[in-house]
């Protein structure tokens, strides 16, 4: 079943006509018509089961997968960066094929590991598979590979709308799961055999973990670190990110598409002659977490297009080893401005700073709309 893509997808811009109609007919808010399932769950669903070594491995093998045509930027880069920084596992970015990977809503990276090469090196499979949102969530090769990893005993982690890949794979049947607020109604309708839970940033049900919006990837990654290496290691990594806690508490009812959000999205997108072309600097050792958060946040204003810029070199290796492509040179005359690098800024601080800057530059309503898409409780 093909995913009905949610707000995080840039292709959702095609639905702006519908939003305009909502505005014209006076809709005050859009929420799920289904009854909210309260998350009165036992602690076991808020804690990821402790890692147990398999096949004599000294460290777990974690595959962070994507799809070459369009993979959600922060869904992919945040778990990859957070887990890599912990140095408790072998983290491997894996794609259906080698070559260019287009991230959305911005940036491009190089796929250096394919499904085939991973299977050849690790025939027993991964211990964990991180699954971000992708545009083609029903891609047969992607679905087949995820199913095979599940059958080999991997724990699957669906980040945000990565849950569509898991659902389309059939492995959520009989499980509890969660997802991005905008997708909830469609998930409930299309996959009734799964018990969909609100009010949890992440749900752990046996070997399946799912999360809410984009910013839930940080607490979910920390919870995974705790499961693998203990709470003290998780605390250390959390401190390096600026995170004070990583529990699963969440208030789903805070996130809905209001008339103000719809008006803001429509206005920003339709006033295309005012759109700006912004650059984010990339260089050797760039922090992929802060880079992703900055590029993603500004892209979601619907007032900008964001490009990776550099001093002329075509590719750069990030802090944790991703090969990121440069889109433009810094001197390209088509750029309206280049954003100040946030390299070294704590990721949690980076989220708030991006929203403050967007509020100052484009207005509070636009910043609130960005936070809504990221399912981040900004100014609440």
Tab-separated table of C-alpha atoms in Angstrom:
chain	number	residue	atom	x	y	z
A	1	UNK	CA	0.000	0.000	0.000
A	2	UNK	CA	1.497	3.315	-1.011
A	3	UNK	CA	2.020	5.928	1.637
A	4	UNK	CA	-0.198	8.994	1.726
A	5	UNK	CA	2.646	11.339	2.408
A	6	UNK	CA	2.510	13.713	5.334
A	7	UNK	CA	3.666	17.233	5.934
A	8	UNK	CA	7.376	16.360	6.240
A	9	UNK	CA	7.454	15.511	2.522
A	10	UNK	CA	8.139	18.386	0.094
A	11	UNK	CA	5.759	16.722	-2.340
A	12	UNK	CA	3.027	17.716	0.078
A	13	UNK	CA	3.292	21.145	-1.528
A	14	UNK	CA	1.093	19.716	-4.263
A	15	UNK	CA	-1.704	19.605	-1.706
A	16	UNK	CA	-1.671	23.330	-1.056
A	17	UNK	CA	-4.752	23.804	-3.218
A	18	UNK	CA	-6.633	21.665	-0.720
A	19	UNK	CA	-5.330	23.807	2.095
A	20	UNK	CA	-6.507	26.933	0.305
A	21	UNK	CA	-9.981	25.439	0.048
A	22	UNK	CA	-9.935	24.675	3.757
A	23	UNK	CA	-9.017	28.276	4.463
A	24	UNK	CA	-11.699	29.653	2.165
A	25	UNK	CA	-14.396	27.496	3.721
A	26	UNK	CA	-13.411	28.478	7.230
A	27	UNK	CA	-11.969	25.256	8.616
A	28	UNK	CA	-10.556	26.070	12.046
A	29	UNK	CA	-8.413	22.994	12.542
A	30	UNK	CA	-7.691	19.555	11.140
A	31	UNK	CA	-7.348	16.678	13.539
A	32	UNK	CA	-7.899	12.962	13.368
A	33	UNK	CA	-11.549	11.975	13.370
A	34	UNK	CA	-10.737	8.797	15.235
A	35	UNK	CA	-10.814	8.612	18.979
A	36	UNK	CA	-7.450	9.337	20.556
A	37	UNK	CA	-5.883	6.238	22.045
A	38	UNK	CA	-4.421	7.242	25.374
A	39	UNK	CA	-0.989	5.829	25.951
A	40	UNK	CA	-1.665	4.185	29.282
A	41	UNK	CA	1.067	1.700	28.572
A	42	UNK	CA	3.342	-0.129	30.907
A	43	UNK	CA	6.965	0.970	31.131
A	44	UNK	CA	7.958	-1.938	28.906
A	45	UNK	CA	6.613	-0.052	25.885
A	46	UNK	CA	8.659	3.035	26.773
A	47	UNK	CA	11.899	1.128	27.176
A	48	UNK	CA	13.801	-0.512	24.393
A	49	UNK	CA	14.735	-4.092	25.327
A	50	UNK	CA	18.328	-4.493	26.434
A	51	UNK	CA	20.731	-5.489	23.677
A	52	UNK	CA	21.811	-9.123	23.638
A	53	UNK	CA	24.870	-9.967	21.544
A	54	UNK	CA	24.370	-12.343	18.628
A	55	UNK	CA	26.791	-14.328	16.475
A	56	UNK	CA	29.684	-13.563	18.828
A	57	UNK	CA	29.706	-9.883	17.868
A	58	UNK	CA	31.611	-7.528	20.152
A	59	UNK	CA	29.380	-4.639	19.090
A	60	UNK	CA	25.954	-4.514	17.474
A	61	UNK	CA	25.649	-3.851	13.753
A	62	UNK	CA	23.283	-0.956	13.053
A	63	UNK	CA	22.158	-0.306	9.484
A	64	UNK	CA	20.759	3.174	8.851
A	65	UNK	CA	18.934	2.716	5.582
A	66	UNK	CA	17.429	5.001	3.000
A	67	UNK	CA	16.120	5.098	-0.552
A	68	UNK	CA	18.187	6.657	-3.333
A	69	UNK	CA	15.453	8.792	-4.853
A	70	UNK	CA	14.231	10.650	-1.741
A	71	UNK	CA	15.111	10.020	1.911
A	72	UNK	CA	14.093	12.409	4.689
A	73	UNK	CA	17.169	14.362	5.736
A	74	UNK	CA	16.841	14.610	9.514
A	75	UNK	CA	15.185	11.196	9.913
A	76	UNK	CA	18.357	9.751	8.431
A	77	UNK	CA	21.139	12.036	9.650
A	78	UNK	CA	20.084	12.513	13.283
A	79	UNK	CA	20.012	8.824	14.270
A	80	UNK	CA	23.146	8.231	12.210
A	81	UNK	CA	24.999	11.102	13.892
A	82	UNK	CA	23.765	10.430	17.433
A	83	UNK	CA	24.495	6.701	17.324
A	84	UNK	CA	27.883	7.251	15.686
A	85	UNK	CA	28.896	9.725	18.388
A	86	UNK	CA	28.280	7.104	21.094
A	87	UNK	CA	30.893	4.753	19.588
A	88	UNK	CA	29.065	1.695	20.909
A	89	UNK	CA	28.208	0.017	17.615
A	90	UNK	CA	29.201	-0.261	13.985
A	91	UNK	CA	26.948	2.202	12.179
A	92	UNK	CA	26.534	1.569	8.461
A	93	UNK	CA	24.523	3.759	6.062
A	94	UNK	CA	22.913	1.427	3.506
A	95	UNK	CA	20.862	2.070	0.364
A	96	UNK	CA	19.352	-0.066	-2.403
A	97	UNK	CA	22.177	0.905	-4.746
A	98	UNK	CA	25.445	2.822	-4.786
A	99	UNK	CA	25.626	6.410	-5.999
A	100	UNK	CA	23.766	9.627	-5.405
A	101	UNK	CA	21.066	9.872	-2.740
A	102	UNK	CA	18.669	12.814	-2.853
A	103	UNK	CA	17.562	13.840	0.600
A	104	UNK	CA	14.440	15.864	1.182
A	105	UNK	CA	13.775	18.653	1.728
A	106	UNK	CA	17.438	19.474	0.959
A	107	UNK	CA	20.985	18.154	0.372
A	108	UNK	CA	22.491	15.146	-1.380
A	109	UNK	CA	24.810	12.431	-0.096
A	110	UNK	CA	26.749	9.538	-1.602
A	111	UNK	CA	25.633	5.951	-1.020
A	112	UNK	CA	28.792	3.928	-0.396
A	113	UNK	CA	27.083	0.750	0.832
A	114	UNK	CA	24.339	-1.100	-1.008
A	115	UNK	CA	21.906	-3.744	0.187
A	116	UNK	CA	23.907	-6.328	-1.762
A	117	UNK	CA	27.264	-5.322	-0.277
A	118	UNK	CA	25.809	-5.279	3.244
A	119	UNK	CA	24.270	-8.728	2.779
A	120	UNK	CA	27.591	-10.056	1.521
A	121	UNK	CA	29.513	-8.714	4.523
A	122	UNK	CA	26.837	-9.446	7.137
A	123	UNK	CA	24.886	-12.498	5.944
A	124	UNK	CA	23.423	-12.979	9.451
A	125	UNK	CA	21.857	-9.535	9.166
A	126	UNK	CA	21.917	-6.362	11.230
A	127	UNK	CA	21.090	-6.173	14.914
A	128	UNK	CA	19.177	-2.925	14.387
A	129	UNK	CA	17.803	-1.308	11.233
A	130	UNK	CA	16.955	2.408	11.357
A	131	UNK	CA	14.240	3.254	8.824
A	132	UNK	CA	13.636	6.951	7.990
A	133	UNK	CA	10.803	8.404	5.954
A	134	UNK	CA	11.219	7.873	2.221
A	135	UNK	CA	9.069	9.004	-0.676
A	136	UNK	CA	8.777	5.532	-2.197
A	137	UNK	CA	7.748	3.682	0.941
A	138	UNK	CA	6.316	0.809	-1.099
A	139	UNK	CA	9.477	0.235	-3.160
A	140	UNK	CA	9.677	-3.564	-3.644
A	141	UNK	CA	13.423	-3.812	-3.084
A	142	UNK	CA	13.253	-1.708	0.074
A	143	UNK	CA	10.294	-3.694	1.407
A	144	UNK	CA	11.959	-7.029	0.644
A	145	UNK	CA	15.212	-6.067	2.357
A	146	UNK	CA	13.440	-4.851	5.491
A	147	UNK	CA	11.396	-8.062	5.622
A	148	UNK	CA	14.545	-10.175	5.317
A	149	UNK	CA	16.276	-8.249	8.098
A	150	UNK	CA	13.242	-8.739	10.311
A	151	UNK	CA	13.215	-12.480	9.597
A	152	UNK	CA	16.882	-12.626	10.613
A	153	UNK	CA	16.049	-11.172	14.021
A	154	UNK	CA	16.874	-7.490	13.571
A	155	UNK	CA	15.122	-4.866	15.675
A	156	UNK	CA	13.503	-2.378	13.300
A	157	UNK	CA	13.302	1.310	14.209
A	158	UNK	CA	10.848	3.381	12.169
A	159	UNK	CA	11.682	7.084	12.493
A	160	UNK	CA	8.708	9.402	11.926
A	161	UNK	CA	7.093	8.445	8.601
A	162	UNK	CA	9.559	5.593	8.272
A	163	UNK	CA	6.691	3.732	9.917
A	164	UNK	CA	5.068	3.547	6.466
A	165	UNK	CA	7.900	1.314	5.261
A	166	UNK	CA	7.388	-0.990	8.235
A	167	UNK	CA	3.621	-1.005	7.759
A	168	UNK	CA	3.900	-1.684	4.032
A	169	UNK	CA	6.286	-4.532	4.877
A	170	UNK	CA	3.547	-6.198	6.910
A	171	UNK	CA	5.678	-6.477	10.028
A	172	UNK	CA	3.520	-4.174	12.170
A	173	UNK	CA	0.601	-6.587	12.216
A	174	UNK	CA	-0.315	-7.304	15.817
A	175	UNK	CA	2.088	-4.664	17.126
A	176	UNK	CA	1.655	-1.342	18.888
A	177	UNK	CA	3.118	1.592	16.976
A	178	UNK	CA	3.097	5.364	16.629
A	179	UNK	CA	3.890	7.864	13.894
A	180	UNK	CA	3.870	11.486	12.759
A	181	UNK	CA	0.721	13.344	13.823
A	182	UNK	CA	-0.327	14.225	10.267
A	183	UNK	CA	-0.171	10.595	9.136
A	184	UNK	CA	-2.105	9.129	12.033
A	185	UNK	CA	-5.579	8.988	10.490
A	186	UNK	CA	-4.304	7.347	7.315
A	187	UNK	CA	-2.195	4.866	9.259
A	188	UNK	CA	-5.195	3.880	11.371
A	189	UNK	CA	-7.373	3.530	8.285
A	190	UNK	CA	-4.883	1.652	6.119
A	191	UNK	CA	-3.429	-0.637	8.792
A	192	UNK	CA	-6.197	-1.494	11.287
A	193	UNK	CA	-4.370	-4.644	12.396
A	194	UNK	CA	-1.825	-2.406	14.151
A	195	UNK	CA	-2.721	-0.683	17.422
A	196	UNK	CA	-1.804	2.958	16.872
A	197	UNK	CA	-0.803	4.814	20.016
A	198	UNK	CA	-0.721	8.568	20.632
A	199	UNK	CA	0.961	10.490	23.454
A	200	UNK	CA	4.267	8.639	23.158
A	201	UNK	CA	7.353	9.957	21.368
A	202	UNK	CA	8.392	6.379	20.758
A	203	UNK	CA	6.908	2.934	21.275
A	204	UNK	CA	8.953	-0.239	21.782
A	205	UNK	CA	6.948	-3.396	21.116
A	206	UNK	CA	9.137	-6.478	20.991
A	207	UNK	CA	11.525	-6.050	18.058
A	208	UNK	CA	9.683	-3.049	16.597
A	209	UNK	CA	10.318	0.576	17.607
A	210	UNK	CA	8.433	3.508	16.095
A	211	UNK	CA	8.545	7.249	16.767
A	212	UNK	CA	6.471	10.381	16.281
A	213	UNK	CA	7.807	13.401	14.374
A	214	UNK	CA	11.290	14.354	13.289
A	215	UNK	CA	12.581	15.617	16.626
A	216	UNK	CA	11.642	12.322	18.337
A	217	UNK	CA	14.676	10.798	16.641
A	218	UNK	CA	16.968	12.289	19.303
A	219	UNK	CA	15.243	10.773	22.373
A	220	UNK	CA	14.665	7.499	20.510
A	221	UNK	CA	18.356	7.307	19.605
A	222	UNK	CA	19.314	7.977	23.219
A	223	UNK	CA	16.931	5.259	24.376
A	224	UNK	CA	18.605	2.873	21.947
A	225	UNK	CA	22.032	3.830	23.303
A	226	UNK	CA	20.775	3.097	26.814
A	227	UNK	CA	19.534	-0.315	25.670
A	228	UNK	CA	22.903	-1.150	24.142
A	229	UNK	CA	25.361	0.355	26.595
A	230	UNK	CA	23.522	1.483	29.729
A	231	UNK	CA	22.141	4.666	31.207
A	232	UNK	CA	25.488	6.300	31.996
A	233	UNK	CA	26.578	6.187	28.364
A	234	UNK	CA	23.180	7.550	27.336
A	235	UNK	CA	23.549	10.399	29.830
A	236	UNK	CA	26.975	11.272	28.428
A	237	UNK	CA	25.695	11.392	24.866
A	238	UNK	CA	22.577	13.305	25.934
A	239	UNK	CA	24.758	15.957	27.553
A	240	UNK	CA	26.751	16.346	24.334
A	241	UNK	CA	23.485	16.980	22.485
A	242	UNK	CA	21.992	19.359	25.035
A	243	UNK	CA	19.212	16.878	25.846
A	244	UNK	CA	18.037	16.805	29.463
A	245	UNK	CA	15.986	13.619	29.141
A	246	UNK	CA	14.866	11.078	26.597
A	247	UNK	CA	11.660	9.659	28.032
A	248	UNK	CA	8.713	8.814	25.812
A	249	UNK	CA	6.297	11.426	27.204
A	250	UNK	CA	4.472	13.357	24.489
A	251	UNK	CA	1.257	15.341	24.088
A	252	UNK	CA	-0.128	14.435	20.687
A	253	UNK	CA	-3.135	16.748	20.962
A	254	UNK	CA	-0.789	19.758	20.793
A	255	UNK	CA	-0.123	19.047	17.118
A	256	UNK	CA	-2.805	19.742	14.526
A	257	UNK	CA	-3.203	21.780	11.362
A	258	UNK	CA	-4.950	24.998	12.362
A	259	UNK	CA	-6.408	27.655	10.097
A	260	UNK	CA	-3.386	29.854	10.881
A	261	UNK	CA	-1.002	27.075	9.814
A	262	UNK	CA	-2.897	26.519	6.570
A	263	UNK	CA	-2.992	30.215	5.756
A	264	UNK	CA	0.729	30.569	6.510
A	265	UNK	CA	1.693	27.593	4.339
A	266	UNK	CA	-0.463	28.769	1.445
A	267	UNK	CA	0.737	32.364	1.597
A	268	UNK	CA	4.404	31.429	1.879
A	269	UNK	CA	4.293	28.962	-0.972
A	270	UNK	CA	2.192	31.001	-3.376
A	271	UNK	CA	4.262	34.183	-2.993
A	272	UNK	CA	7.013	32.416	-4.939
A	273	UNK	CA	8.576	35.632	-6.256
A	274	UNK	CA	9.662	36.366	-2.694
A	275	UNK	CA	11.308	32.984	-2.176
A	276	UNK	CA	14.970	33.008	-1.237
A	277	UNK	CA	17.830	30.773	-2.292
A	278	UNK	CA	19.863	29.998	0.825
A	279	UNK	CA	23.170	28.228	1.307
A	280	UNK	CA	24.353	26.037	4.173
A	281	UNK	CA	28.101	25.543	4.341
A	282	UNK	CA	29.593	22.071	4.166
A	283	UNK	CA	33.217	21.185	4.835
A	284	UNK	CA	35.313	18.299	6.076
A	285	UNK	CA	34.167	17.376	9.578
A	286	UNK	CA	30.838	19.214	9.407
A	287	UNK	CA	28.424	18.063	12.114
A	288	UNK	CA	25.720	16.240	10.186
A	289	UNK	CA	23.170	16.641	12.990
A	290	UNK	CA	23.299	20.440	13.167
A	291	UNK	CA	23.633	20.676	9.385
A	292	UNK	CA	20.524	18.569	8.857
A	293	UNK	CA	18.491	20.489	11.424
A	294	UNK	CA	19.414	23.833	9.876
A	295	UNK	CA	18.781	22.802	6.269
A	296	UNK	CA	15.562	21.020	7.180
A	297	UNK	CA	14.153	23.848	9.298
A	298	UNK	CA	14.668	26.569	6.695
A	299	UNK	CA	13.371	24.360	3.884
A	300	UNK	CA	10.090	23.911	5.759
A	301	UNK	CA	9.271	27.624	5.758
A	302	UNK	CA	7.941	27.286	2.190
A	303	UNK	CA	9.756	30.550	1.543
A	304	UNK	CA	13.198	29.173	0.713
A	305	UNK	CA	15.209	26.648	-1.243
A	306	UNK	CA	18.290	25.435	0.622
A	307	UNK	CA	21.524	24.262	-1.002
A	308	UNK	CA	24.807	22.875	0.285
A	309	UNK	CA	27.575	25.328	-0.601
A	310	UNK	CA	31.349	25.041	-0.417
A	311	UNK	CA	34.589	26.567	-1.571
A	312	UNK	CA	34.611	24.575	-4.787
A	313	UNK	CA	35.273	20.995	-3.735
A	314	UNK	CA	32.501	18.629	-4.801
A	315	UNK	CA	32.229	16.274	-1.808
A	316	UNK	CA	33.040	16.481	1.889
A	317	UNK	CA	33.244	13.850	4.604
A	318	UNK	CA	31.086	14.729	7.619
A	319	UNK	CA	32.006	14.346	11.282
A	320	UNK	CA	30.706	10.784	11.406
A	321	UNK	CA	31.712	9.782	7.903
A	322	UNK	CA	28.895	10.625	5.491
A	323	UNK	CA	29.988	11.848	2.070
A	324	UNK	CA	27.953	15.008	1.392
A	325	UNK	CA	27.722	16.604	-2.047
A	326	UNK	CA	28.114	20.324	-2.597
A	327	UNK	CA	25.347	21.833	-4.718
A	328	UNK	CA	26.844	25.275	-5.372
A	329	UNK	CA	29.974	27.284	-4.786
A	330	UNK	CA	29.796	29.912	-2.060
A	331	UNK	CA	30.346	32.621	-4.669
A	332	UNK	CA	27.377	31.584	-6.804
A	333	UNK	CA	25.542	34.837	-7.668
A	334	UNK	CA	22.134	33.145	-7.540
A	335	UNK	CA	22.363	32.777	-3.746
A	336	UNK	CA	20.478	35.339	-1.697
A	337	UNK	CA	22.482	34.562	1.425
A	338	UNK	CA	24.501	31.893	3.228
A	339	UNK	CA	23.363	30.849	6.684
A	340	UNK	CA	25.824	31.020	9.528
A	341	UNK	CA	27.305	27.608	10.271
A	342	UNK	CA	26.025	25.952	13.429
A	343	UNK	CA	28.904	23.497	13.609
A	344	UNK	CA	29.684	22.873	17.264
A	345	UNK	CA	26.307	24.100	18.466
A	346	UNK	CA	24.448	21.588	20.635
A	347	UNK	CA	21.682	20.047	18.498
A	348	UNK	CA	18.879	20.856	20.950
A	349	UNK	CA	20.132	24.444	21.034
A	350	UNK	CA	20.298	24.377	17.247
A	351	UNK	CA	16.596	23.535	16.935
A	352	UNK	CA	15.556	26.476	19.088
A	353	UNK	CA	18.013	28.853	17.424
A	354	UNK	CA	16.742	27.933	13.961
A	355	UNK	CA	13.170	28.634	15.030
A	356	UNK	CA	14.120	31.960	16.625
A	357	UNK	CA	15.949	33.028	13.472
A	358	UNK	CA	13.057	31.947	11.261
A	359	UNK	CA	10.624	33.809	13.511
A	360	UNK	CA	12.724	36.951	13.283
A	361	UNK	CA	13.179	36.718	9.513
A	362	UNK	CA	9.853	35.310	8.323
A	363	UNK	CA	7.478	35.785	11.244
A	364	UNK	CA	6.327	33.818	14.261
A	365	UNK	CA	3.563	32.065	12.291
A	366	UNK	CA	6.105	30.614	9.861
A	367	UNK	CA	8.343	29.441	12.698
A	368	UNK	CA	5.341	27.809	14.368
A	369	UNK	CA	4.475	26.048	11.116
A	370	UNK	CA	8.032	24.698	10.873
A	371	UNK	CA	7.864	23.446	14.470
A	372	UNK	CA	4.519	21.797	13.723
A	373	UNK	CA	5.974	19.856	10.802
A	374	UNK	CA	8.852	18.711	13.002
A	375	UNK	CA	6.404	17.828	15.804
A	376	UNK	CA	8.469	19.991	18.136
A	377	UNK	CA	6.776	21.662	21.142
A	378	UNK	CA	8.002	25.172	20.418
A	379	UNK	CA	6.564	28.007	22.564
A	380	UNK	CA	4.024	25.686	24.181
